[in-house]
PDB file of C-alpha atoms in Angstrom:
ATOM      1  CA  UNK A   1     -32.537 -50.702 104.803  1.00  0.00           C
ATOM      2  CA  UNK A   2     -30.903 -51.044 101.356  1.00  0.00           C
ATOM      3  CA  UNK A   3     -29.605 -54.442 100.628  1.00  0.00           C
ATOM      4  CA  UNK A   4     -26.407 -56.014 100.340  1.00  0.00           C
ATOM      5  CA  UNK A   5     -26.022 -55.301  96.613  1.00  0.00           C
ATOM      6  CA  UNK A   6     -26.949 -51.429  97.109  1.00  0.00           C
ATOM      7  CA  UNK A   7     -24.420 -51.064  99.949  1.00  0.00           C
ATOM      8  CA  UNK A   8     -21.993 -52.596  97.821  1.00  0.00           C
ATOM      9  CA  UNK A   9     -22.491 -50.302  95.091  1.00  0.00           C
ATOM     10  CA  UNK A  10     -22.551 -47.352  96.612  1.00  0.00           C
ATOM     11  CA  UNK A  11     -20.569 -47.251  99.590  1.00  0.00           C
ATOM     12  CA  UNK A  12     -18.187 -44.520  98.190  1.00  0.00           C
ATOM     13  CA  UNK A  13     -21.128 -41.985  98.198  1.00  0.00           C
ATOM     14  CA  UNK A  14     -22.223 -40.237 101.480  1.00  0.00           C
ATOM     15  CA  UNK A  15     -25.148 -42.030 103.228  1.00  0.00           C
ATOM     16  CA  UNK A  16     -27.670 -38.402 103.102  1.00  0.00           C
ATOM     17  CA  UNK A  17     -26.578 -38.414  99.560  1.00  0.00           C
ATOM     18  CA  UNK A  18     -27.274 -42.152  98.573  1.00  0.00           C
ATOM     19  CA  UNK A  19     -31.288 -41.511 100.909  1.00  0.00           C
ATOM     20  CA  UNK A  20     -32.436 -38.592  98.689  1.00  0.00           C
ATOM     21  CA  UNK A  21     -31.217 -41.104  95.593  1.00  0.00           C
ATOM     22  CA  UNK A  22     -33.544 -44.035  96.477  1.00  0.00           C
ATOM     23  CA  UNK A  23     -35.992 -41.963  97.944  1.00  0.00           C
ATOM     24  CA  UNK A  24     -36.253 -40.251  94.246  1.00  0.00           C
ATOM     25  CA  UNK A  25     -36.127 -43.631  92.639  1.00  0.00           C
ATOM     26  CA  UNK A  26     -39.242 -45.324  94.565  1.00  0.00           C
ATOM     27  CA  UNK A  27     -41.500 -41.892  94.187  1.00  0.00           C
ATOM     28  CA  UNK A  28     -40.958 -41.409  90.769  1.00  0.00           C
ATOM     29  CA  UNK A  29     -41.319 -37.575  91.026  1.00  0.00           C
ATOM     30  CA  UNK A  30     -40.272 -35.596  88.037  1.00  0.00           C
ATOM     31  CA  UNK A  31     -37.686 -32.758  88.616  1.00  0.00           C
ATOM     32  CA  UNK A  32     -38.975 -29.472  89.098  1.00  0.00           C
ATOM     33  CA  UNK A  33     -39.000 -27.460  85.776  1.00  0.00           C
ATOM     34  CA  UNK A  34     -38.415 -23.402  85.669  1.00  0.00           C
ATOM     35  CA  UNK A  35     -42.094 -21.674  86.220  1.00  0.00           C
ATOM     36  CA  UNK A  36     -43.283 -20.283  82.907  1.00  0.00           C
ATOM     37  CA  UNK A  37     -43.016 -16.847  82.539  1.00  0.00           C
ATOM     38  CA  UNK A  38     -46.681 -14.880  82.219  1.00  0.00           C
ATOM     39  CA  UNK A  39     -47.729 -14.829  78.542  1.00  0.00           C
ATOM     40  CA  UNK A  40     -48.206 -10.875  78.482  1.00  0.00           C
ATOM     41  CA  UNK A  41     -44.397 -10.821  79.336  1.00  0.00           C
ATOM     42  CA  UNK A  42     -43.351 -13.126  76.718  1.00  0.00           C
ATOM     43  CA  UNK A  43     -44.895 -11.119  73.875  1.00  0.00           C
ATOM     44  CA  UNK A  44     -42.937  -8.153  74.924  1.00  0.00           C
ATOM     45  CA  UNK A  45     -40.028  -9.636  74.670  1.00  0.00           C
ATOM     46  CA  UNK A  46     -40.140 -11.042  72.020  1.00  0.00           C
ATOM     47  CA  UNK A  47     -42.336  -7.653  70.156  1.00  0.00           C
ATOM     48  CA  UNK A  48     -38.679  -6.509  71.905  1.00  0.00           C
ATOM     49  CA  UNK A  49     -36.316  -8.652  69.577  1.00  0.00           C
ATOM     50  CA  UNK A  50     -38.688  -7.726  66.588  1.00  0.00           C
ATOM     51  CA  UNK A  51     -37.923  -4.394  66.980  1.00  0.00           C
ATOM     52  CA  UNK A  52     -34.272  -4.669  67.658  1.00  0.00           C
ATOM     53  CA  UNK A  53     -34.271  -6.758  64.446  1.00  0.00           C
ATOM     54  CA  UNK A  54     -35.502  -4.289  61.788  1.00  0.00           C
ATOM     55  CA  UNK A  55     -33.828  -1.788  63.586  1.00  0.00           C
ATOM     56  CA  UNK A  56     -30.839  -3.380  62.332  1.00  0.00           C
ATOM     57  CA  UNK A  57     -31.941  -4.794  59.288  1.00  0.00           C
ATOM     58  CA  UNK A  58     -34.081  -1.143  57.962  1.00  0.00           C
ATOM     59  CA  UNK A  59     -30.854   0.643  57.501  1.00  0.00           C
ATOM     60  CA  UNK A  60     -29.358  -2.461  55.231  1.00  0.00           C
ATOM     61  CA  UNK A  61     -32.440  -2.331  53.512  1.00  0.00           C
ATOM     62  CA  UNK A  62     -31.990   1.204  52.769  1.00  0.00           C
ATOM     63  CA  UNK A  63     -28.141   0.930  52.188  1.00  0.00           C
ATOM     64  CA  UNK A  64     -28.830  -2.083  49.726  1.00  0.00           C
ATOM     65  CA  UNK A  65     -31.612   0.396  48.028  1.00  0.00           C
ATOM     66  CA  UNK A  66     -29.151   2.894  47.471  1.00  0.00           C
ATOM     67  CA  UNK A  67     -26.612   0.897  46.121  1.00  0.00           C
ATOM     68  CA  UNK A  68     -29.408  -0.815  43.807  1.00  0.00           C
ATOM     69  CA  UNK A  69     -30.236   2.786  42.543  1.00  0.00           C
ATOM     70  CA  UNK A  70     -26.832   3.267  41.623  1.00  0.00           C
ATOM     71  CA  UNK A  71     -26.502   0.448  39.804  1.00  0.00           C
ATOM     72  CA  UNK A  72     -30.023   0.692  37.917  1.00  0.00           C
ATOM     73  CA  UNK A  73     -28.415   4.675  36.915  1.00  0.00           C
ATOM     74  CA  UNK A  74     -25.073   2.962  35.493  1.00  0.00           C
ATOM     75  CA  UNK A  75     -26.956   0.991  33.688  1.00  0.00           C
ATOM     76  CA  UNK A  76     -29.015   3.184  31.891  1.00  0.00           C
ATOM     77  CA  UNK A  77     -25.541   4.847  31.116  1.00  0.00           C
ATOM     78  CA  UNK A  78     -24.335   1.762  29.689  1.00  0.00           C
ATOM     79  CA  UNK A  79     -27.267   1.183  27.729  1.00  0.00           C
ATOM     80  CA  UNK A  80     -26.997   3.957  26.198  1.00  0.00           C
ATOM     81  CA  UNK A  81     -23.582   4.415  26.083  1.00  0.00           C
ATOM     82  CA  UNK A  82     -23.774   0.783  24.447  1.00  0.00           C
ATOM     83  CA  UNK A  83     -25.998   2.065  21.974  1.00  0.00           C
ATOM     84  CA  UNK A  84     -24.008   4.902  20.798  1.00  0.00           C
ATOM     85  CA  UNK A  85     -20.917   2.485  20.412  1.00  0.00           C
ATOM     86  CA  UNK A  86     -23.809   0.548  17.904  1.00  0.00           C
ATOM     87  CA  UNK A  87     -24.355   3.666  15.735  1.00  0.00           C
ATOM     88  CA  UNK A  88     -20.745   4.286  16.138  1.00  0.00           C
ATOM     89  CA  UNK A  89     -19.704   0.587  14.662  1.00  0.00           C
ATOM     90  CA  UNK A  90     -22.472   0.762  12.032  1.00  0.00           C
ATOM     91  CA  UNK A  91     -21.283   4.010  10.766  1.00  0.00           C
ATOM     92  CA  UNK A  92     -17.884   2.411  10.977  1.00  0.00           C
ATOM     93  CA  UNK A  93     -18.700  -0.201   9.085  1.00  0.00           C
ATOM     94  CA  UNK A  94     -20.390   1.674   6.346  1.00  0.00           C
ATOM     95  CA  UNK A  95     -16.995   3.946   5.808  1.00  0.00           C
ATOM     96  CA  UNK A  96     -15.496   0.453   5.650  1.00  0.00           C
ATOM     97  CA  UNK A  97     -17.681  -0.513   3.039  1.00  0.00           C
ATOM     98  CA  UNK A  98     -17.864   2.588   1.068  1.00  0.00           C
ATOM     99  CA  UNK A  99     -13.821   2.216   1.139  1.00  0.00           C
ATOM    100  CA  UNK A 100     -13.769  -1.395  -0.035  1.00  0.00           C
ATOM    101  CA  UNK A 101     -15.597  -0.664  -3.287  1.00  0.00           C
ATOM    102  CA  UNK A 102     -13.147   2.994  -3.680  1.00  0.00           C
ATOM    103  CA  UNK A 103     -10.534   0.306  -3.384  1.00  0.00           C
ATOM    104  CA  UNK A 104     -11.772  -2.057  -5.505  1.00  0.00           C
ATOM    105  CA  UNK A 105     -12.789   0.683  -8.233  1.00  0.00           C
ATOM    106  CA  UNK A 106      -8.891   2.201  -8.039  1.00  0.00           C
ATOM    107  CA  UNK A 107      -7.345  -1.661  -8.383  1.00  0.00           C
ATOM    108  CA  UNK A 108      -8.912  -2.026 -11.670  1.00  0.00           C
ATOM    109  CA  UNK A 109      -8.473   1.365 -12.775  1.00  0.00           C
ATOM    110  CA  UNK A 110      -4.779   1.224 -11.593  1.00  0.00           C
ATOM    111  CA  UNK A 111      -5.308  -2.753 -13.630  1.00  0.00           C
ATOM    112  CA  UNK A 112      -6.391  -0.847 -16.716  1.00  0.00           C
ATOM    113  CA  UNK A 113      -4.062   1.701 -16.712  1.00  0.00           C
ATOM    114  CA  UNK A 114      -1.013  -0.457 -16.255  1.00  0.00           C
ATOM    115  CA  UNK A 115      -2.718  -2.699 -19.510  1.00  0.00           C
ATOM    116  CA  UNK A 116      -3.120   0.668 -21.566  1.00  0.00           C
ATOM    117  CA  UNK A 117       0.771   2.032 -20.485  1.00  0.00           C
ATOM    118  CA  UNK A 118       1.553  -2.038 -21.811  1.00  0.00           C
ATOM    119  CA  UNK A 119      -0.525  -1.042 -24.808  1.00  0.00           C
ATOM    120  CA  UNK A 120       1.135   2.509 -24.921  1.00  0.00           C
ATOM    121  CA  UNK A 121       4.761   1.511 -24.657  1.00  0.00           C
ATOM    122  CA  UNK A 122       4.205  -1.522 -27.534  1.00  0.00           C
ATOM    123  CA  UNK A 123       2.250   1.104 -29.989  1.00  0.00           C
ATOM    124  CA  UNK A 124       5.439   3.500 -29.163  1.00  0.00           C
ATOM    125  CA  UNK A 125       7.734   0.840 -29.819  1.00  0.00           C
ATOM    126  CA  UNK A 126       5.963   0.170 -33.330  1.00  0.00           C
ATOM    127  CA  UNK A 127       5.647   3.862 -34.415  1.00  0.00           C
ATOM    128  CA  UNK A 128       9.812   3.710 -33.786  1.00  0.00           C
ATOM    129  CA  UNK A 129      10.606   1.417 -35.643  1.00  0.00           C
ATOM    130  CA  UNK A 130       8.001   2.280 -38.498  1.00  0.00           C
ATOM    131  CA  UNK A 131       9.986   5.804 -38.218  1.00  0.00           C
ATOM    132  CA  UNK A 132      13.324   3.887 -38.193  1.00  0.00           C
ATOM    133  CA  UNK A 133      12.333   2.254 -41.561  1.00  0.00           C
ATOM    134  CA  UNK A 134      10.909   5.547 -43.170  1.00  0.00           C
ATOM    135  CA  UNK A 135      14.212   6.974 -42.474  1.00  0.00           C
ATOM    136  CA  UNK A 136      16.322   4.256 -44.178  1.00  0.00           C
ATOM    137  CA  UNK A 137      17.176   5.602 -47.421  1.00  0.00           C
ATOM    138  CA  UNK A 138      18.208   9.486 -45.427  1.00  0.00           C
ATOM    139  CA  UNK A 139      22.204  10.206 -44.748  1.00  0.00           C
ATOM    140  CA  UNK A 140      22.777  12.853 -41.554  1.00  0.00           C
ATOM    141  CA  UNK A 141      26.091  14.685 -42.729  1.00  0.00           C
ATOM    142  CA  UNK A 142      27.804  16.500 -40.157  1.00  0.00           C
ATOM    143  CA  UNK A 143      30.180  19.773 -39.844  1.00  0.00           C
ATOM    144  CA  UNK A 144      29.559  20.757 -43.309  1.00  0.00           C
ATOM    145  CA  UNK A 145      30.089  24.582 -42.765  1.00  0.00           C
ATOM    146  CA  UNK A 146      26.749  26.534 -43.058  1.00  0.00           C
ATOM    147  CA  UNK A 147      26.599  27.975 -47.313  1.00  0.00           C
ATOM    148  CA  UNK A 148      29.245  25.602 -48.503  1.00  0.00           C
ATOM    149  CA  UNK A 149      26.565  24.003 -50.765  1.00  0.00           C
ATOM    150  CA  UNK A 150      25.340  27.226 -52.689  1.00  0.00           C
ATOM    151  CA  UNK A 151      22.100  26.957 -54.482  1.00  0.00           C
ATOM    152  CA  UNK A 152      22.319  23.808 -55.938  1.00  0.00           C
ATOM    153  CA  UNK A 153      22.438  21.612 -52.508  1.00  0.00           C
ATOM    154  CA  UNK A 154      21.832  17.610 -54.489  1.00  0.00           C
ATOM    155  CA  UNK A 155      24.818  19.146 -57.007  1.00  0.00           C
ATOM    156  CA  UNK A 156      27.351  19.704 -54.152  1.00  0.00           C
ATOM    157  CA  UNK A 157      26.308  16.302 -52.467  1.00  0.00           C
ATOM    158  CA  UNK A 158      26.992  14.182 -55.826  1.00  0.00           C
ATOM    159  CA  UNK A 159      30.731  16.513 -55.809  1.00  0.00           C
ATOM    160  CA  UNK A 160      31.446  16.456 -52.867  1.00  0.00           C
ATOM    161  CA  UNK A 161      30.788  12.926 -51.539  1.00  0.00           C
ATOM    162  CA  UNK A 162      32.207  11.769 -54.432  1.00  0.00           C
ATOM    163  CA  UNK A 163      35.829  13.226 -53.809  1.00  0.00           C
ATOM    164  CA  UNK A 164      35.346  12.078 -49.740  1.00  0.00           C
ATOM    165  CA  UNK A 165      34.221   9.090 -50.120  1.00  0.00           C
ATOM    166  CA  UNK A 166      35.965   7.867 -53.348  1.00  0.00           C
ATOM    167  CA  UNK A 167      33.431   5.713 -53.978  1.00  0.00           C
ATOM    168  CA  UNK A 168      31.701   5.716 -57.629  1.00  0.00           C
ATOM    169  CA  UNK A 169      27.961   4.793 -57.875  1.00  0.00           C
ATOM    170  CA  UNK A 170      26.363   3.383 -60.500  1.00  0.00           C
ATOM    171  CA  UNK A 171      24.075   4.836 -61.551  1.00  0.00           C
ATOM    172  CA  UNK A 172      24.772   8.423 -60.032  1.00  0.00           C
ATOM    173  CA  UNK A 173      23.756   9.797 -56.530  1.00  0.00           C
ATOM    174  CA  UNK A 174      20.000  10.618 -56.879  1.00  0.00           C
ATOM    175  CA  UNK A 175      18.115  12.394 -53.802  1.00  0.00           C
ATOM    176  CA  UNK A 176      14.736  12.700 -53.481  1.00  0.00           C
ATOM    177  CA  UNK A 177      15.038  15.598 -50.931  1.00  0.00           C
ATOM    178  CA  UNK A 178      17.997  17.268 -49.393  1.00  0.00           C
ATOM    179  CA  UNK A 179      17.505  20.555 -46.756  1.00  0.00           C
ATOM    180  CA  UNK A 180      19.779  21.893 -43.446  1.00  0.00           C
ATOM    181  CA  UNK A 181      18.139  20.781 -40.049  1.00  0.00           C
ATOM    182  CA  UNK A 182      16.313  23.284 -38.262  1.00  0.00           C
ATOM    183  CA  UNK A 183      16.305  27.367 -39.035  1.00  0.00           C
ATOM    184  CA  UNK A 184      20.274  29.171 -38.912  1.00  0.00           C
ATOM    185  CA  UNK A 185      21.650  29.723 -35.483  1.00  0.00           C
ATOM    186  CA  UNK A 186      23.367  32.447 -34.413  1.00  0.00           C
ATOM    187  CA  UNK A 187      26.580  30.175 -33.779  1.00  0.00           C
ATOM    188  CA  UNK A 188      26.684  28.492 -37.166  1.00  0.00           C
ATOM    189  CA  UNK A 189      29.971  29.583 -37.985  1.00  0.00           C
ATOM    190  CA  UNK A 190      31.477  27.349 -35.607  1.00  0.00           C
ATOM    191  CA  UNK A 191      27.914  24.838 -34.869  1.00  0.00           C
ATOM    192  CA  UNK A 192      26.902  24.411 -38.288  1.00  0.00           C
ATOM    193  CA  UNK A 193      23.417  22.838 -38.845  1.00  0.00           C
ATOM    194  CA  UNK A 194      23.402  19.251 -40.566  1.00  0.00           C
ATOM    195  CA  UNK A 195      22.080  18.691 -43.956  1.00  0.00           C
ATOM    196  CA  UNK A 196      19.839  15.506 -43.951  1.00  0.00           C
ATOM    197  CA  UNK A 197      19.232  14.262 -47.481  1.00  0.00           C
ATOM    198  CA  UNK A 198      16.970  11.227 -48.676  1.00  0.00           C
ATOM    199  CA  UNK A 199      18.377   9.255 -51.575  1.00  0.00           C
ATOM    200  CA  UNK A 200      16.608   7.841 -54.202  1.00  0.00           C
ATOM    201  CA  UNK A 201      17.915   4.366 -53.927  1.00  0.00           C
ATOM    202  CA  UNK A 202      18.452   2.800 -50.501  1.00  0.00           C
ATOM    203  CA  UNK A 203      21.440   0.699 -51.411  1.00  0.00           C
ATOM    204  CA  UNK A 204      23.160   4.101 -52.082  1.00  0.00           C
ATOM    205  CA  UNK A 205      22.573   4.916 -48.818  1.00  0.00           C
ATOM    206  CA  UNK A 206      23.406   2.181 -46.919  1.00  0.00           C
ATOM    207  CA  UNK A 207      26.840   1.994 -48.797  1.00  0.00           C
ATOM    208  CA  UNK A 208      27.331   5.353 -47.554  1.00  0.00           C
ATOM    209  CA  UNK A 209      26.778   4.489 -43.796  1.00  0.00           C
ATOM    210  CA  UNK A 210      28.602   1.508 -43.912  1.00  0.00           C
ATOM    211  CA  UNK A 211      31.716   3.527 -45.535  1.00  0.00           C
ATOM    212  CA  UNK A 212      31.238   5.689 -42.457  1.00  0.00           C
ATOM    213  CA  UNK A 213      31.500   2.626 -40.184  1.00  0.00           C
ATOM    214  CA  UNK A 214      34.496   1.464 -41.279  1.00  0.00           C
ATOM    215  CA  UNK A 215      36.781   4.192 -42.834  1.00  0.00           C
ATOM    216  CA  UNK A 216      35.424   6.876 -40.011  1.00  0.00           C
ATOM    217  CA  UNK A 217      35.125  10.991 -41.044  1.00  0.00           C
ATOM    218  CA  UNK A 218      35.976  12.085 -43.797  1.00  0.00           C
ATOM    219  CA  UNK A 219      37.985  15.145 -44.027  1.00  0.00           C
ATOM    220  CA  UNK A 220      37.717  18.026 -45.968  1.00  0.00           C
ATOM    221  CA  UNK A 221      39.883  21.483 -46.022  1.00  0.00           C
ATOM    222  CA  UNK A 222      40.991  20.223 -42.395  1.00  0.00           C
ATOM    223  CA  UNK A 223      37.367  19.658 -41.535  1.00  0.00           C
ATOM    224  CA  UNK A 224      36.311  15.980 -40.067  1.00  0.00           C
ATOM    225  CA  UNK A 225      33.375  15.528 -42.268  1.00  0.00           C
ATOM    226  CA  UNK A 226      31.312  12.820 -40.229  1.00  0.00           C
ATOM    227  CA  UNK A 227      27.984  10.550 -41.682  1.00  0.00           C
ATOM    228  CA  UNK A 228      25.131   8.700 -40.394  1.00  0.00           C
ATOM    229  CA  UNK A 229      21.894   7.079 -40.024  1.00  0.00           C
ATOM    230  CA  UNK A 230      19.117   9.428 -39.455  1.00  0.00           C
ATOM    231  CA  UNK A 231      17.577   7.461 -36.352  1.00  0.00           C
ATOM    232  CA  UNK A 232      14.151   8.714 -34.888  1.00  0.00           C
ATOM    233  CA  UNK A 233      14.653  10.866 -31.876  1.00  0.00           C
ATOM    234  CA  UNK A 234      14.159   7.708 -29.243  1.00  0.00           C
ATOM    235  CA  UNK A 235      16.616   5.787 -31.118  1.00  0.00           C
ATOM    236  CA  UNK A 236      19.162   8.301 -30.724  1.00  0.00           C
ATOM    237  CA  UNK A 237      18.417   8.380 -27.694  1.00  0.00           C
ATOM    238  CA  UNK A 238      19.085   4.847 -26.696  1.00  0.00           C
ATOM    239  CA  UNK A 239      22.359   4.942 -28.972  1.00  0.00           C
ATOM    240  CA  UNK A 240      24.074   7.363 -27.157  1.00  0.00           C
ATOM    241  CA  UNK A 241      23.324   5.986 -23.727  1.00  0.00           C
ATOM    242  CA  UNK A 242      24.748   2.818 -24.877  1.00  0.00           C
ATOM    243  CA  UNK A 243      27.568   4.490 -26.004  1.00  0.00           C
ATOM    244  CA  UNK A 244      27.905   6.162 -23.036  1.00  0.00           C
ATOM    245  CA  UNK A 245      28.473   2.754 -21.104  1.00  0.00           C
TER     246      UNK A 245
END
């Protein structure tokens, strides 16, 4: 009979059910366990799940292959695609080079050739005025009609420019040289040619000019008679574009 303490315990359990308790706890008999299964059995099953296994796992491997190939093939286009980019840059590079020292060799021709026009344009400048001063003692006369001075042309100047100009020199007009400008056009009656002359004495001939500035032409039989310098070419030049401001 269970005692007191037992009863107590238990007595919201069904008696059968509270019997087979005790009657476990004094024999101390383990539970039964699930019978093993026959070895033979168990290495077929399990030779089974193997199989199932790389059955799955084979056509992965194969898949991952595949893709592996692929990748290994893209590669090798890369690489060489890679390399011909290389050649491609070096070559590149070269032109780059090569077109560098073109450069460099046309910016210091381009730097020499500016320094020589600089040179140029001064030399210019000097053989101008060098010309200029050569031409200082020479008198440009204008409208003269083409003949007028016969054979003697120094004669009719001294005449001539002395009855214009009313000036007397002292000593006399002298020229050195004295000759039309140029061979006879077929318009001379009306375009005459001028007659340059070259006196002996450049104070002579800068009296002459500045006459010309002040007092203007100088007529003669109705004909404006005009004088000046005789200027180099470029010095014209620049006079009448000033004159034409």
């Amino acid at each position: 009979m269970p005692d007191g303490r037992s009863s107590t315990k238990n007595s919201g359990k069904p008696v059968r059910q509270l019997l087979f308790s005790e009657a476990l706890v004094h024999s101390k008999v383990p539970p039964p366990t699930p019978a093993a299964l026959p070895p033979a059995r168990h290495h077929a099953m399990a030779d089974s799940a193997q199989e199932t296994t790389m059955d799955r796992i084979l056509p992965e491997i194969a898949a991952v292959s595949r893709r592996l190939e692929g990748i290994d093939s893209a590669m090798v286009s890369l690489t060489a695609e890679n390399k011909s980019i290389r050649l491609d840059i070096a070559g590149f590079q070269s032109n780059v080079l090569g077109l560098e020292q073109r450069v460099t060799t046309l910016e210091a021709q381009v730097t020499s050739s500016r320094d020589r026009d600089q040179e140029l344009l001064f030399l210019c400048s000097q053989m101008t005025d060098l010309e200029d001063r050569s031409r200082r003692d020479k008198v440009r006369f204008l409208e003269f009609p083409e003949n007028v001075e016969g054979e003697d042309i120094h004669e009719f100047l001294r005449e001539t420019l002395l009855k214009l100009t009313g000036i007397t020199f002292d000593p006399p007009l002298e020229f050195q040289s004295a000759h039309r400008l140029g061979p006879r056009r077929p318009d001379a009656a009306t375009h005459p040619r001028p007659i340059i002359a070259c006196l002996l004495r450049h104070a002579q001939a800068r009296h002459l000019i500045q006459r010309a500035r002040t007092h203007g032409p100088c007529q003669m039989d109705g004909q404006e008679i005009r004088m000046s310098a005789d200027f180099s070419k470029e010095t014209s030049e620049r006079r009448r574009a000033f004159l034409a401001l």
